[in-house]
């Protein structure tokens, strides 16, 4: 991974930062120092099992019918968001709360979770991926909003996040979005947090990358002053290197996470709403949360009410 450094940074500090970034990269990769397990991470034994619904059929869903013919689902996710969607580069295995939601949905639709083909898709490419059939579903910190509903459908929400700010622990001037004037703020292209800073805090100097992990690298190397996105995502990065990073202030938006589906596939959307309701009721949702996102330090909330909006 390339890292840029300011020429003004003293050598020793640069070396320290490189070490920190390297350690973070390893932690994010979920593969600490040789022989040592990751600091905190989902333990297979604590994760719920999702029994596959036998003889499930959904002939009115073109997405389901195509997946059935193929034999498995293709699900778009993130791969660099701690406790939400993380890919182990050594094994290729994905873990996190979003991944658990994807597995629940797969089982409910009659496909064994182990057969899911995960595909990493960045925030800016989600709608296109669903529209052109590259993926069947998307589960990756995907905020439901009216603008996106014109392009895709959303089951859920299955979690309520809120926009926040991540800064270095040596930062003392930024406590909320009101303090961002003249500060370099990094977020992911195509995300709602990026758009909110652009429209509501125009004095901030916005920097966009494809992913939040690149923003975090830039924060640790003093290239930017803050990273902004959902609290759920930022708390995960902070939990990995608590001596270097902290989340400040209160969440300043509502980000209801939905499962993205092709817009016209109402049958699929309703089947996923039903599956979410079942898993919230039988305790799987909470078990999955506790074993994944709960590790970033926030106790399981009540899941938000499912918004089963009429067929489009
Ligand atoms: N939930 C926000 C969004 O959907 C930010 C997180 C992300 O980019 O995935 O844009």
PDB file of C-alpha atoms and ligand atoms in Angstrom:
ATOM      1  CA  UNK A   1       0.000   0.000   0.000  1.00  0.00           C
ATOM      2  CA  UNK A   2       1.495   3.394  -0.859  1.00  0.00           C
ATOM      3  CA  UNK A   3       1.652   5.990   1.899  1.00  0.00           C
ATOM      4  CA  UNK A   4       2.273   9.643   1.369  1.00  0.00           C
ATOM      5  CA  UNK A   5       4.106  11.625   4.011  1.00  0.00           C
ATOM      6  CA  UNK A   6       4.468  15.291   4.558  1.00  0.00           C
ATOM      7  CA  UNK A   7       8.065  16.393   4.031  1.00  0.00           C
ATOM      8  CA  UNK A   8       7.799  18.393   7.241  1.00  0.00           C
ATOM      9  CA  UNK A   9       7.438  15.330   9.429  1.00  0.00           C
ATOM     10  CA  UNK A  10      10.615  14.513  11.372  1.00  0.00           C
ATOM     11  CA  UNK A  11      12.164  11.164  10.481  1.00  0.00           C
ATOM     12  CA  UNK A  12      11.523   9.463  13.809  1.00  0.00           C
ATOM     13  CA  UNK A  13       7.887  10.461  13.798  1.00  0.00           C
ATOM     14  CA  UNK A  14       7.506   9.221  10.239  1.00  0.00           C
ATOM     15  CA  UNK A  15       9.017   5.895  11.257  1.00  0.00           C
ATOM     16  CA  UNK A  16       6.649   5.646  14.198  1.00  0.00           C
ATOM     17  CA  UNK A  17       3.692   6.453  12.013  1.00  0.00           C
ATOM     18  CA  UNK A  18       4.736   3.884   9.467  1.00  0.00           C
ATOM     19  CA  UNK A  19       4.852   1.307  12.234  1.00  0.00           C
ATOM     20  CA  UNK A  20       1.390   2.345  13.408  1.00  0.00           C
ATOM     21  CA  UNK A  21      -0.020   2.200   9.901  1.00  0.00           C
ATOM     22  CA  UNK A  22       1.601  -1.153   9.319  1.00  0.00           C
ATOM     23  CA  UNK A  23       0.174  -2.483  12.570  1.00  0.00           C
ATOM     24  CA  UNK A  24      -3.250  -1.142  11.658  1.00  0.00           C
ATOM     25  CA  UNK A  25      -3.064  -2.763   8.242  1.00  0.00           C
ATOM     26  CA  UNK A  26      -2.239  -6.085   9.909  1.00  0.00           C
ATOM     27  CA  UNK A  27      -5.016  -5.672  12.435  1.00  0.00           C
ATOM     28  CA  UNK A  28      -7.503  -4.745   9.746  1.00  0.00           C
ATOM     29  CA  UNK A  29      -6.331  -7.764   7.853  1.00  0.00           C
ATOM     30  CA  UNK A  30      -7.195  -9.751  10.981  1.00  0.00           C
ATOM     31  CA  UNK A  31      -3.819 -11.450  11.114  1.00  0.00           C
ATOM     32  CA  UNK A  32      -1.758  -9.868  13.960  1.00  0.00           C
ATOM     33  CA  UNK A  33       1.890 -10.799  14.470  1.00  0.00           C
ATOM     34  CA  UNK A  34       2.834 -14.329  13.446  1.00  0.00           C
ATOM     35  CA  UNK A  35       1.486 -16.801  15.979  1.00  0.00           C
ATOM     36  CA  UNK A  36      -0.761 -14.349  17.797  1.00  0.00           C
ATOM     37  CA  UNK A  37      -4.493 -14.198  17.168  1.00  0.00           C
ATOM     38  CA  UNK A  38      -6.197 -10.890  16.273  1.00  0.00           C
ATOM     39  CA  UNK A  39      -6.723  -8.672  19.343  1.00  0.00           C
ATOM     40  CA  UNK A  40     -10.489  -8.982  19.246  1.00  0.00           C
ATOM     41  CA  UNK A  41     -12.470 -10.568  16.493  1.00  0.00           C
ATOM     42  CA  UNK A  42     -15.513 -12.679  15.804  1.00  0.00           C
ATOM     43  CA  UNK A  43     -15.081 -16.182  17.221  1.00  0.00           C
ATOM     44  CA  UNK A  44     -16.683 -18.862  15.077  1.00  0.00           C
ATOM     45  CA  UNK A  45     -17.996 -20.669  18.150  1.00  0.00           C
ATOM     46  CA  UNK A  46     -20.047 -17.662  19.274  1.00  0.00           C
ATOM     47  CA  UNK A  47     -21.713 -17.032  15.930  1.00  0.00           C
ATOM     48  CA  UNK A  48     -25.235 -18.313  15.380  1.00  0.00           C
ATOM     49  CA  UNK A  49     -25.934 -21.029  12.820  1.00  0.00           C
ATOM     50  CA  UNK A  50     -28.648 -20.261  10.318  1.00  0.00           C
ATOM     51  CA  UNK A  51     -30.612 -23.353   9.287  1.00  0.00           C
ATOM     52  CA  UNK A  52     -31.278 -23.368   5.556  1.00  0.00           C
ATOM     53  CA  UNK A  53     -34.993 -23.162   4.784  1.00  0.00           C
ATOM     54  CA  UNK A  54     -35.732 -26.377   2.876  1.00  0.00           C
ATOM     55  CA  UNK A  55     -37.781 -26.306  -0.328  1.00  0.00           C
ATOM     56  CA  UNK A  56     -37.911 -22.517  -0.282  1.00  0.00           C
ATOM     57  CA  UNK A  57     -39.217 -21.103  -3.561  1.00  0.00           C
ATOM     58  CA  UNK A  58     -39.673 -17.549  -4.785  1.00  0.00           C
ATOM     59  CA  UNK A  59     -40.676 -17.845  -8.441  1.00  0.00           C
ATOM     60  CA  UNK A  60     -41.907 -14.229  -8.571  1.00  0.00           C
ATOM     61  CA  UNK A  61     -38.355 -12.948  -7.908  1.00  0.00           C
ATOM     62  CA  UNK A  62     -36.187 -12.847 -11.043  1.00  0.00           C
ATOM     63  CA  UNK A  63     -33.083 -12.427  -8.850  1.00  0.00           C
ATOM     64  CA  UNK A  64     -33.917 -15.546  -6.818  1.00  0.00           C
ATOM     65  CA  UNK A  65     -34.737 -17.584  -9.920  1.00  0.00           C
ATOM     66  CA  UNK A  66     -31.393 -16.678 -11.524  1.00  0.00           C
ATOM     67  CA  UNK A  67     -29.511 -17.472  -8.284  1.00  0.00           C
ATOM     68  CA  UNK A  68     -31.303 -20.829  -8.022  1.00  0.00           C
ATOM     69  CA  UNK A  69     -30.204 -21.711 -11.534  1.00  0.00           C
ATOM     70  CA  UNK A  70     -26.644 -20.660 -10.662  1.00  0.00           C
ATOM     71  CA  UNK A  71     -26.762 -22.555  -7.352  1.00  0.00           C
ATOM     72  CA  UNK A  72     -25.743 -19.759  -4.962  1.00  0.00           C
ATOM     73  CA  UNK A  73     -26.135 -16.064  -4.167  1.00  0.00           C
ATOM     74  CA  UNK A  74     -23.640 -13.348  -5.117  1.00  0.00           C
ATOM     75  CA  UNK A  75     -23.635 -10.740  -2.350  1.00  0.00           C
ATOM     76  CA  UNK A  76     -21.894  -7.370  -2.463  1.00  0.00           C
ATOM     77  CA  UNK A  77     -20.130  -6.326   0.772  1.00  0.00           C
ATOM     78  CA  UNK A  78     -17.279  -4.266   2.217  1.00  0.00           C
ATOM     79  CA  UNK A  79     -13.936  -5.838   3.091  1.00  0.00           C
ATOM     80  CA  UNK A  80     -12.161  -3.198   5.200  1.00  0.00           C
ATOM     81  CA  UNK A  81     -14.716  -2.221   7.848  1.00  0.00           C
ATOM     82  CA  UNK A  82     -13.813  -3.761  11.237  1.00  0.00           C
ATOM     83  CA  UNK A  83     -16.583  -5.849  12.865  1.00  0.00           C
ATOM     84  CA  UNK A  84     -18.930  -5.080   9.938  1.00  0.00           C
ATOM     85  CA  UNK A  85     -17.367  -6.469   6.771  1.00  0.00           C
ATOM     86  CA  UNK A  86     -13.743  -7.595   6.893  1.00  0.00           C
ATOM     87  CA  UNK A  87     -11.866  -9.921   4.555  1.00  0.00           C
ATOM     88  CA  UNK A  88      -8.916 -11.935   5.793  1.00  0.00           C
ATOM     89  CA  UNK A  89      -6.399 -11.514   2.960  1.00  0.00           C
ATOM     90  CA  UNK A  90      -4.715 -14.824   3.790  1.00  0.00           C
ATOM     91  CA  UNK A  91      -7.835 -16.988   3.727  1.00  0.00           C
ATOM     92  CA  UNK A  92     -10.248 -14.810   1.746  1.00  0.00           C
ATOM     93  CA  UNK A  93     -12.828 -15.351   4.517  1.00  0.00           C
ATOM     94  CA  UNK A  94     -15.245 -12.492   5.220  1.00  0.00           C
ATOM     95  CA  UNK A  95     -16.474 -11.751   8.779  1.00  0.00           C
ATOM     96  CA  UNK A  96     -18.544  -9.098  10.575  1.00  0.00           C
ATOM     97  CA  UNK A  97     -22.111  -8.081  11.342  1.00  0.00           C
ATOM     98  CA  UNK A  98     -23.015  -7.312   7.720  1.00  0.00           C
ATOM     99  CA  UNK A  99     -21.604 -10.687   6.709  1.00  0.00           C
ATOM    100  CA  UNK A 100     -23.822 -12.366   9.346  1.00  0.00           C
ATOM    101  CA  UNK A 101     -26.857 -10.528   7.982  1.00  0.00           C
ATOM    102  CA  UNK A 102     -25.903 -11.771   4.497  1.00  0.00           C
ATOM    103  CA  UNK A 103     -25.634 -15.354   5.805  1.00  0.00           C
ATOM    104  CA  UNK A 104     -29.036 -15.103   7.550  1.00  0.00           C
ATOM    105  CA  UNK A 105     -30.595 -13.919   4.306  1.00  0.00           C
ATOM    106  CA  UNK A 106     -28.934 -16.643   2.258  1.00  0.00           C
ATOM    107  CA  UNK A 107     -30.234 -19.379   4.578  1.00  0.00           C
ATOM    108  CA  UNK A 108     -33.735 -17.875   4.527  1.00  0.00           C
ATOM    109  CA  UNK A 109     -33.723 -17.913   0.719  1.00  0.00           C
ATOM    110  CA  UNK A 110     -32.766 -21.612   0.665  1.00  0.00           C
ATOM    111  CA  UNK A 111     -29.023 -21.256  -0.077  1.00  0.00           C
ATOM    112  CA  UNK A 112     -26.450 -22.613   2.441  1.00  0.00           C
ATOM    113  CA  UNK A 113     -24.487 -19.623   3.799  1.00  0.00           C
ATOM    114  CA  UNK A 114     -21.145 -21.338   3.013  1.00  0.00           C
ATOM    115  CA  UNK A 115     -22.008 -21.184  -0.711  1.00  0.00           C
ATOM    116  CA  UNK A 116     -22.300 -17.365  -0.812  1.00  0.00           C
ATOM    117  CA  UNK A 117     -19.949 -15.703  -3.258  1.00  0.00           C
ATOM    118  CA  UNK A 118     -18.976 -12.387  -1.631  1.00  0.00           C
ATOM    119  CA  UNK A 119     -17.881  -9.537  -3.851  1.00  0.00           C
ATOM    120  CA  UNK A 120     -16.279  -6.381  -2.464  1.00  0.00           C
ATOM    121  CA  UNK A 121     -18.038  -3.299  -3.842  1.00  0.00           C
ATOM    122  CA  UNK A 122     -17.149   0.285  -2.831  1.00  0.00           C
ATOM    123  CA  UNK A 123     -19.786   2.787  -1.677  1.00  0.00           C
ATOM    124  CA  UNK A 124     -19.837   4.661  -4.999  1.00  0.00           C
ATOM    125  CA  UNK A 125     -20.475   1.498  -7.056  1.00  0.00           C
ATOM    126  CA  UNK A 126     -23.363  -0.126  -5.173  1.00  0.00           C
ATOM    127  CA  UNK A 127     -26.275   1.100  -7.262  1.00  0.00           C
ATOM    128  CA  UNK A 128     -24.579   0.212 -10.564  1.00  0.00           C
ATOM    129  CA  UNK A 129     -23.633  -3.253  -9.284  1.00  0.00           C
ATOM    130  CA  UNK A 130     -27.273  -3.956  -8.369  1.00  0.00           C
ATOM    131  CA  UNK A 131     -28.613  -2.412 -11.561  1.00  0.00           C
ATOM    132  CA  UNK A 132     -26.390  -4.383 -13.912  1.00  0.00           C
ATOM    133  CA  UNK A 133     -26.844  -7.711 -12.110  1.00  0.00           C
ATOM    134  CA  UNK A 134     -23.243  -7.996 -10.904  1.00  0.00           C
ATOM    135  CA  UNK A 135     -24.621  -8.896  -7.463  1.00  0.00           C
ATOM    136  CA  UNK A 136     -27.970 -10.247  -6.193  1.00  0.00           C
ATOM    137  CA  UNK A 137     -27.973  -8.344  -2.886  1.00  0.00           C
ATOM    138  CA  UNK A 138     -25.806  -5.797  -1.131  1.00  0.00           C
ATOM    139  CA  UNK A 139     -25.123  -5.842   2.609  1.00  0.00           C
ATOM    140  CA  UNK A 140     -22.557  -3.201   3.593  1.00  0.00           C
ATOM    141  CA  UNK A 141     -23.420  -0.216   5.808  1.00  0.00           C
ATOM    142  CA  UNK A 142     -25.842   0.894   3.085  1.00  0.00           C
ATOM    143  CA  UNK A 143     -28.060   3.799   4.171  1.00  0.00           C
ATOM    144  CA  UNK A 144     -31.660   3.717   2.976  1.00  0.00           C
ATOM    145  CA  UNK A 145     -32.756   7.048   1.534  1.00  0.00           C
ATOM    146  CA  UNK A 146     -35.240   8.365  -1.023  1.00  0.00           C
ATOM    147  CA  UNK A 147     -32.612   9.281  -3.591  1.00  0.00           C
ATOM    148  CA  UNK A 148     -31.193   5.765  -3.604  1.00  0.00           C
ATOM    149  CA  UNK A 149     -34.692   4.244  -3.567  1.00  0.00           C
ATOM    150  CA  UNK A 150     -35.146   5.650  -7.072  1.00  0.00           C
ATOM    151  CA  UNK A 151     -32.315   3.353  -8.212  1.00  0.00           C
ATOM    152  CA  UNK A 152     -32.489   0.268  -5.954  1.00  0.00           C
ATOM    153  CA  UNK A 153     -34.794  -1.417  -3.433  1.00  0.00           C
ATOM    154  CA  UNK A 154     -34.066  -1.774   0.289  1.00  0.00           C
ATOM    155  CA  UNK A 155     -35.132  -4.451   2.750  1.00  0.00           C
ATOM    156  CA  UNK A 156     -34.862  -3.483   6.401  1.00  0.00           C
ATOM    157  CA  UNK A 157     -33.540  -1.410   8.054  1.00  0.00           C
ATOM    158  CA  UNK A 158     -31.603  -3.913  10.195  1.00  0.00           C
ATOM    159  CA  UNK A 159     -29.456  -1.371  12.088  1.00  0.00           C
ATOM    160  CA  UNK A 160     -29.496   2.369  12.853  1.00  0.00           C
ATOM    161  CA  UNK A 161     -26.148   4.181  12.631  1.00  0.00           C
ATOM    162  CA  UNK A 162     -25.323   7.900  12.736  1.00  0.00           C
ATOM    163  CA  UNK A 163     -22.625  10.059  11.159  1.00  0.00           C
ATOM    164  CA  UNK A 164     -19.660  10.819  13.425  1.00  0.00           C
ATOM    165  CA  UNK A 165     -16.040  11.956  13.349  1.00  0.00           C
ATOM    166  CA  UNK A 166     -12.814  10.038  13.875  1.00  0.00           C
ATOM    167  CA  UNK A 167      -9.666  11.969  14.820  1.00  0.00           C
ATOM    168  CA  UNK A 168      -6.207  11.194  16.213  1.00  0.00           C
ATOM    169  CA  UNK A 169      -5.961  11.128  20.000  1.00  0.00           C
ATOM    170  CA  UNK A 170      -3.544  14.098  19.756  1.00  0.00           C
ATOM    171  CA  UNK A 171      -6.288  16.208  18.136  1.00  0.00           C
ATOM    172  CA  UNK A 172      -7.977  18.603  20.571  1.00  0.00           C
ATOM    173  CA  UNK A 173      -9.753  21.136  18.338  1.00  0.00           C
ATOM    174  CA  UNK A 174     -12.374  18.950  16.665  1.00  0.00           C
ATOM    175  CA  UNK A 175     -15.395  18.008  18.780  1.00  0.00           C
ATOM    176  CA  UNK A 176     -18.155  18.025  16.181  1.00  0.00           C
ATOM    177  CA  UNK A 177     -18.923  18.995  12.586  1.00  0.00           C
ATOM    178  CA  UNK A 178     -19.081  22.681  13.582  1.00  0.00           C
ATOM    179  CA  UNK A 179     -15.292  22.557  14.128  1.00  0.00           C
ATOM    180  CA  UNK A 180     -14.433  21.393  10.607  1.00  0.00           C
ATOM    181  CA  UNK A 181     -13.981  24.789   8.923  1.00  0.00           C
ATOM    182  CA  UNK A 182     -10.570  24.788   7.223  1.00  0.00           C
ATOM    183  CA  UNK A 183      -9.880  21.179   8.333  1.00  0.00           C
ATOM    184  CA  UNK A 184      -9.110  18.345   5.945  1.00  0.00           C
ATOM    185  CA  UNK A 185     -11.902  15.805   6.241  1.00  0.00           C
ATOM    186  CA  UNK A 186     -11.826  12.437   4.516  1.00  0.00           C
ATOM    187  CA  UNK A 187     -14.779  10.260   3.520  1.00  0.00           C
ATOM    188  CA  UNK A 188     -15.739   7.722   0.871  1.00  0.00           C
ATOM    189  CA  UNK A 189     -16.883   8.894  -2.547  1.00  0.00           C
ATOM    190  CA  UNK A 190     -20.592   8.317  -3.111  1.00  0.00           C
ATOM    191  CA  UNK A 191     -21.413   8.070   0.604  1.00  0.00           C
ATOM    192  CA  UNK A 192     -24.089   9.972   2.518  1.00  0.00           C
ATOM    193  CA  UNK A 193     -21.539  11.323   5.066  1.00  0.00           C
ATOM    194  CA  UNK A 194     -19.487  12.801   2.208  1.00  0.00           C
ATOM    195  CA  UNK A 195     -22.596  14.456   0.769  1.00  0.00           C
ATOM    196  CA  UNK A 196     -23.659  15.837   4.153  1.00  0.00           C
ATOM    197  CA  UNK A 197     -20.302  17.549   4.764  1.00  0.00           C
ATOM    198  CA  UNK A 198     -20.356  18.932   1.234  1.00  0.00           C
ATOM    199  CA  UNK A 199     -23.815  20.467   1.585  1.00  0.00           C
ATOM    200  CA  UNK A 200     -23.987  21.389   5.294  1.00  0.00           C
ATOM    201  CA  UNK A 201     -20.361  22.151   6.214  1.00  0.00           C
ATOM    202  CA  UNK A 202     -18.965  23.722   3.024  1.00  0.00           C
ATOM    203  CA  UNK A 203     -16.016  25.296   4.867  1.00  0.00           C
ATOM    204  CA  UNK A 204     -14.508  21.858   5.486  1.00  0.00           C
ATOM    205  CA  UNK A 205     -11.844  20.770   2.995  1.00  0.00           C
ATOM    206  CA  UNK A 206     -13.222  17.464   1.715  1.00  0.00           C
ATOM    207  CA  UNK A 207     -10.994  14.627   0.558  1.00  0.00           C
ATOM    208  CA  UNK A 208     -12.569  11.536  -1.037  1.00  0.00           C
ATOM    209  CA  UNK A 209     -11.245   8.005  -1.477  1.00  0.00           C
ATOM    210  CA  UNK A 210     -12.970   4.785  -2.472  1.00  0.00           C
ATOM    211  CA  UNK A 211     -12.749   3.330   1.021  1.00  0.00           C
ATOM    212  CA  UNK A 212     -12.633   4.446   4.641  1.00  0.00           C
ATOM    213  CA  UNK A 213      -9.513   2.401   5.397  1.00  0.00           C
ATOM    214  CA  UNK A 214      -7.541   4.645   3.027  1.00  0.00           C
ATOM    215  CA  UNK A 215      -8.975   7.658   4.868  1.00  0.00           C
ATOM    216  CA  UNK A 216      -7.801   6.132   8.162  1.00  0.00           C
ATOM    217  CA  UNK A 217      -4.293   5.609   6.746  1.00  0.00           C
ATOM    218  CA  UNK A 218      -4.313   9.285   5.753  1.00  0.00           C
ATOM    219  CA  UNK A 219      -5.454  10.287   9.230  1.00  0.00           C
ATOM    220  CA  UNK A 220      -2.665   8.320  10.932  1.00  0.00           C
ATOM    221  CA  UNK A 221      -0.063   9.904   8.645  1.00  0.00           C
ATOM    222  CA  UNK A 222      -1.335  13.465   9.233  1.00  0.00           C
ATOM    223  CA  UNK A 223      -2.535  13.895   5.652  1.00  0.00           C
ATOM    224  CA  UNK A 224      -6.060  14.660   6.903  1.00  0.00           C
ATOM    225  CA  UNK A 225      -7.452  15.943  10.211  1.00  0.00           C
ATOM    226  CA  UNK A 226     -10.597  13.827  10.492  1.00  0.00           C
ATOM    227  CA  UNK A 227     -12.445  10.918   8.902  1.00  0.00           C
ATOM    228  CA  UNK A 228     -16.204  11.075   8.731  1.00  0.00           C
ATOM    229  CA  UNK A 229     -18.726   8.309   8.238  1.00  0.00           C
ATOM    230  CA  UNK A 230     -21.089   6.241  10.391  1.00  0.00           C
ATOM    231  CA  UNK A 231     -20.289   5.734  14.083  1.00  0.00           C
ATOM    232  CA  UNK A 232     -20.541   1.958  13.620  1.00  0.00           C
ATOM    233  CA  UNK A 233     -17.664   2.043  11.130  1.00  0.00           C
ATOM    234  CA  UNK A 234     -15.498   4.590  12.973  1.00  0.00           C
ATOM    235  CA  UNK A 235     -15.800   2.868  16.364  1.00  0.00           C
ATOM    236  CA  UNK A 236     -14.379  -0.263  14.752  1.00  0.00           C
ATOM    237  CA  UNK A 237     -11.270   1.548  13.503  1.00  0.00           C
ATOM    238  CA  UNK A 238     -10.824   3.254  16.891  1.00  0.00           C
ATOM    239  CA  UNK A 239     -11.208  -0.057  18.735  1.00  0.00           C
ATOM    240  CA  UNK A 240      -8.324  -1.526  16.702  1.00  0.00           C
ATOM    241  CA  UNK A 241      -5.845   1.238  17.688  1.00  0.00           C
ATOM    242  CA  UNK A 242      -7.380   3.034  20.710  1.00  0.00           C
ATOM    243  CA  UNK A 243      -4.125   4.792  21.573  1.00  0.00           C
ATOM    244  CA  UNK A 244      -4.013   6.489  18.162  1.00  0.00           C
ATOM    245  CA  UNK A 245      -7.652   7.130  17.256  1.00  0.00           C
ATOM    246  CA  UNK A 246     -10.837   8.339  18.951  1.00  0.00           C
ATOM    247  CA  UNK A 247     -14.433   9.016  17.906  1.00  0.00           C
ATOM    248  CA  UNK A 248     -15.556  12.488  19.032  1.00  0.00           C
ATOM    249  CA  UNK A 249     -18.901  14.224  19.587  1.00  0.00           C
ATOM    250  CA  UNK A 250     -22.397  12.904  19.081  1.00  0.00           C
ATOM    251  CA  UNK A 251     -23.793  11.302  15.921  1.00  0.00           C
ATOM    252  CA  UNK A 252     -25.255  14.045  13.710  1.00  0.00           C
ATOM    253  CA  UNK A 253     -27.457  12.076  11.295  1.00  0.00           C
ATOM    254  CA  UNK A 254     -29.563   8.937  11.067  1.00  0.00           C
ATOM    255  CA  UNK A 255     -28.227   6.205   8.814  1.00  0.00           C
ATOM    256  CA  UNK A 256     -30.663   3.276   8.654  1.00  0.00           C
ATOM    257  CA  UNK A 257     -28.861   0.277   7.135  1.00  0.00           C
ATOM    258  CA  UNK A 258     -30.787  -1.623   4.472  1.00  0.00           C
ATOM    259  CA  UNK A 259     -30.164  -4.644   2.282  1.00  0.00           C
ATOM    260  CA  UNK A 260     -29.902  -3.421  -1.294  1.00  0.00           C
ATOM    261  CA  UNK A 261     -31.797  -5.369  -3.978  1.00  0.00           C
ATOM    262  CA  UNK A 262     -32.583  -4.696  -7.645  1.00  0.00           C
ATOM    263  CA  UNK A 263     -35.302  -2.033  -7.622  1.00  0.00           C
ATOM    264  CA  UNK A 264     -37.983  -3.957  -9.510  1.00  0.00           C
ATOM    265  CA  UNK A 265     -37.624  -7.114  -7.388  1.00  0.00           C
ATOM    266  CA  UNK A 266     -40.318  -6.433  -4.782  1.00  0.00           C
ATOM    267  CA  UNK A 267     -40.784 -10.162  -4.093  1.00  0.00           C
ATOM    268  CA  UNK A 268     -37.147 -10.499  -3.047  1.00  0.00           C
ATOM    269  CA  UNK A 269     -37.342  -7.366  -0.904  1.00  0.00           C
ATOM    270  CA  UNK A 270     -40.426  -8.623   0.968  1.00  0.00           C
ATOM    271  CA  UNK A 271     -38.862 -12.074   1.488  1.00  0.00           C
ATOM    272  CA  UNK A 272     -35.807 -10.378   3.047  1.00  0.00           C
ATOM    273  CA  UNK A 273     -38.014  -8.195   5.278  1.00  0.00           C
ATOM    274  CA  UNK A 274     -39.711 -11.403   6.489  1.00  0.00           C
ATOM    275  CA  UNK A 275     -36.353 -13.104   7.069  1.00  0.00           C
ATOM    276  CA  UNK A 276     -35.041 -10.143   9.079  1.00  0.00           C
ATOM    277  CA  UNK A 277     -38.167 -10.159  11.258  1.00  0.00           C
ATOM    278  CA  UNK A 278     -37.746 -13.902  11.944  1.00  0.00           C
ATOM    279  CA  UNK A 279     -34.074 -13.524  12.891  1.00  0.00           C
ATOM    280  CA  UNK A 280     -34.728 -10.530  15.127  1.00  0.00           C
ATOM    281  CA  UNK A 281     -37.428 -12.483  16.933  1.00  0.00           C
ATOM    282  CA  UNK A 282     -35.512 -15.767  17.374  1.00  0.00           C
ATOM    283  CA  UNK A 283     -32.458 -14.068  18.891  1.00  0.00           C
ATOM    284  CA  UNK A 284     -30.064 -14.600  15.965  1.00  0.00           C
ATOM    285  CA  UNK A 285     -29.803 -10.874  15.232  1.00  0.00           C
ATOM    286  CA  UNK A 286     -28.636 -10.123  18.784  1.00  0.00           C
ATOM    287  CA  UNK A 287     -26.276 -13.121  18.899  1.00  0.00           C
ATOM    288  CA  UNK A 288     -24.734 -12.040  15.600  1.00  0.00           C
ATOM    289  CA  UNK A 289     -24.378  -8.451  16.830  1.00  0.00           C
ATOM    290  CA  UNK A 290     -22.780  -9.479  20.140  1.00  0.00           C
ATOM    291  CA  UNK A 291     -20.188 -11.652  18.357  1.00  0.00           C
ATOM    292  CA  UNK A 292     -19.254  -8.973  15.800  1.00  0.00           C
ATOM    293  CA  UNK A 293     -20.158  -5.282  15.967  1.00  0.00           C
ATOM    294  CA  UNK A 294     -20.607  -5.513  19.753  1.00  0.00           C
ATOM    295  CA  UNK A 295     -16.818  -5.986  19.983  1.00  0.00           C
ATOM    296  CA  UNK A 296     -16.320  -2.320  19.069  1.00  0.00           C
ATOM    297  CA  UNK A 297     -17.762  -1.473  22.477  1.00  0.00           C
ATOM    298  CA  UNK A 298     -21.476  -0.671  22.059  1.00  0.00           C
ATOM    299  CA  UNK A 299     -24.091  -2.938  23.651  1.00  0.00           C
ATOM    300  CA  UNK A 300     -26.727  -4.392  21.328  1.00  0.00           C
ATOM    301  CA  UNK A 301     -29.501  -1.868  20.683  1.00  0.00           C
ATOM    302  CA  UNK A 302     -33.048  -2.815  19.731  1.00  0.00           C
ATOM    303  CA  UNK A 303     -33.153  -3.300  15.965  1.00  0.00           C
ATOM    304  CA  UNK A 304     -35.078  -0.492  14.222  1.00  0.00           C
ATOM    305  CA  UNK A 305     -38.605  -1.231  12.933  1.00  0.00           C
ATOM    306  CA  UNK A 306     -38.627  -2.792   9.459  1.00  0.00           C
ATOM    307  CA  UNK A 307     -40.012  -0.432   6.815  1.00  0.00           C
ATOM    308  CA  UNK A 308     -41.976  -2.691   4.489  1.00  0.00           C
ATOM    309  CA  UNK A 309     -42.807   0.004   1.970  1.00  0.00           C
ATOM    310  CA  UNK A 310     -45.286  -0.776  -0.830  1.00  0.00           C
ATOM    311  CA  UNK A 311     -44.246  -2.461  -4.079  1.00  0.00           C
ATOM    312  CA  UNK A 312     -42.680  -0.046  -6.552  1.00  0.00           C
TER     313      UNK A 312
HETATM  314  N1  LIG B   1     -24.032   4.546   5.498  1.00  0.00           N
HETATM  315  C1  LIG B   1     -23.375   5.503   4.665  1.00  0.00           C
HETATM  316  C2  LIG B   1     -23.724   5.298   3.202  1.00  0.00           C
HETATM  317  O1  LIG B   1     -24.435   4.387   2.882  1.00  0.00           O
HETATM  318  C3  LIG B   1     -21.882   5.504   4.867  1.00  0.00           C
HETATM  319  C4  LIG B   1     -21.210   4.172   4.885  1.00  0.00           C
HETATM  320  C5  LIG B   1     -20.824   3.662   3.517  1.00  0.00           C
HETATM  321  O2  LIG B   1     -20.299   4.438   2.697  1.00  0.00           O
HETATM  322  O3  LIG B   1     -21.036   2.483   3.273  1.00  0.00           O
HETATM  323  O4  LIG B   1     -23.321   6.061   2.356  1.00  0.00           O
END
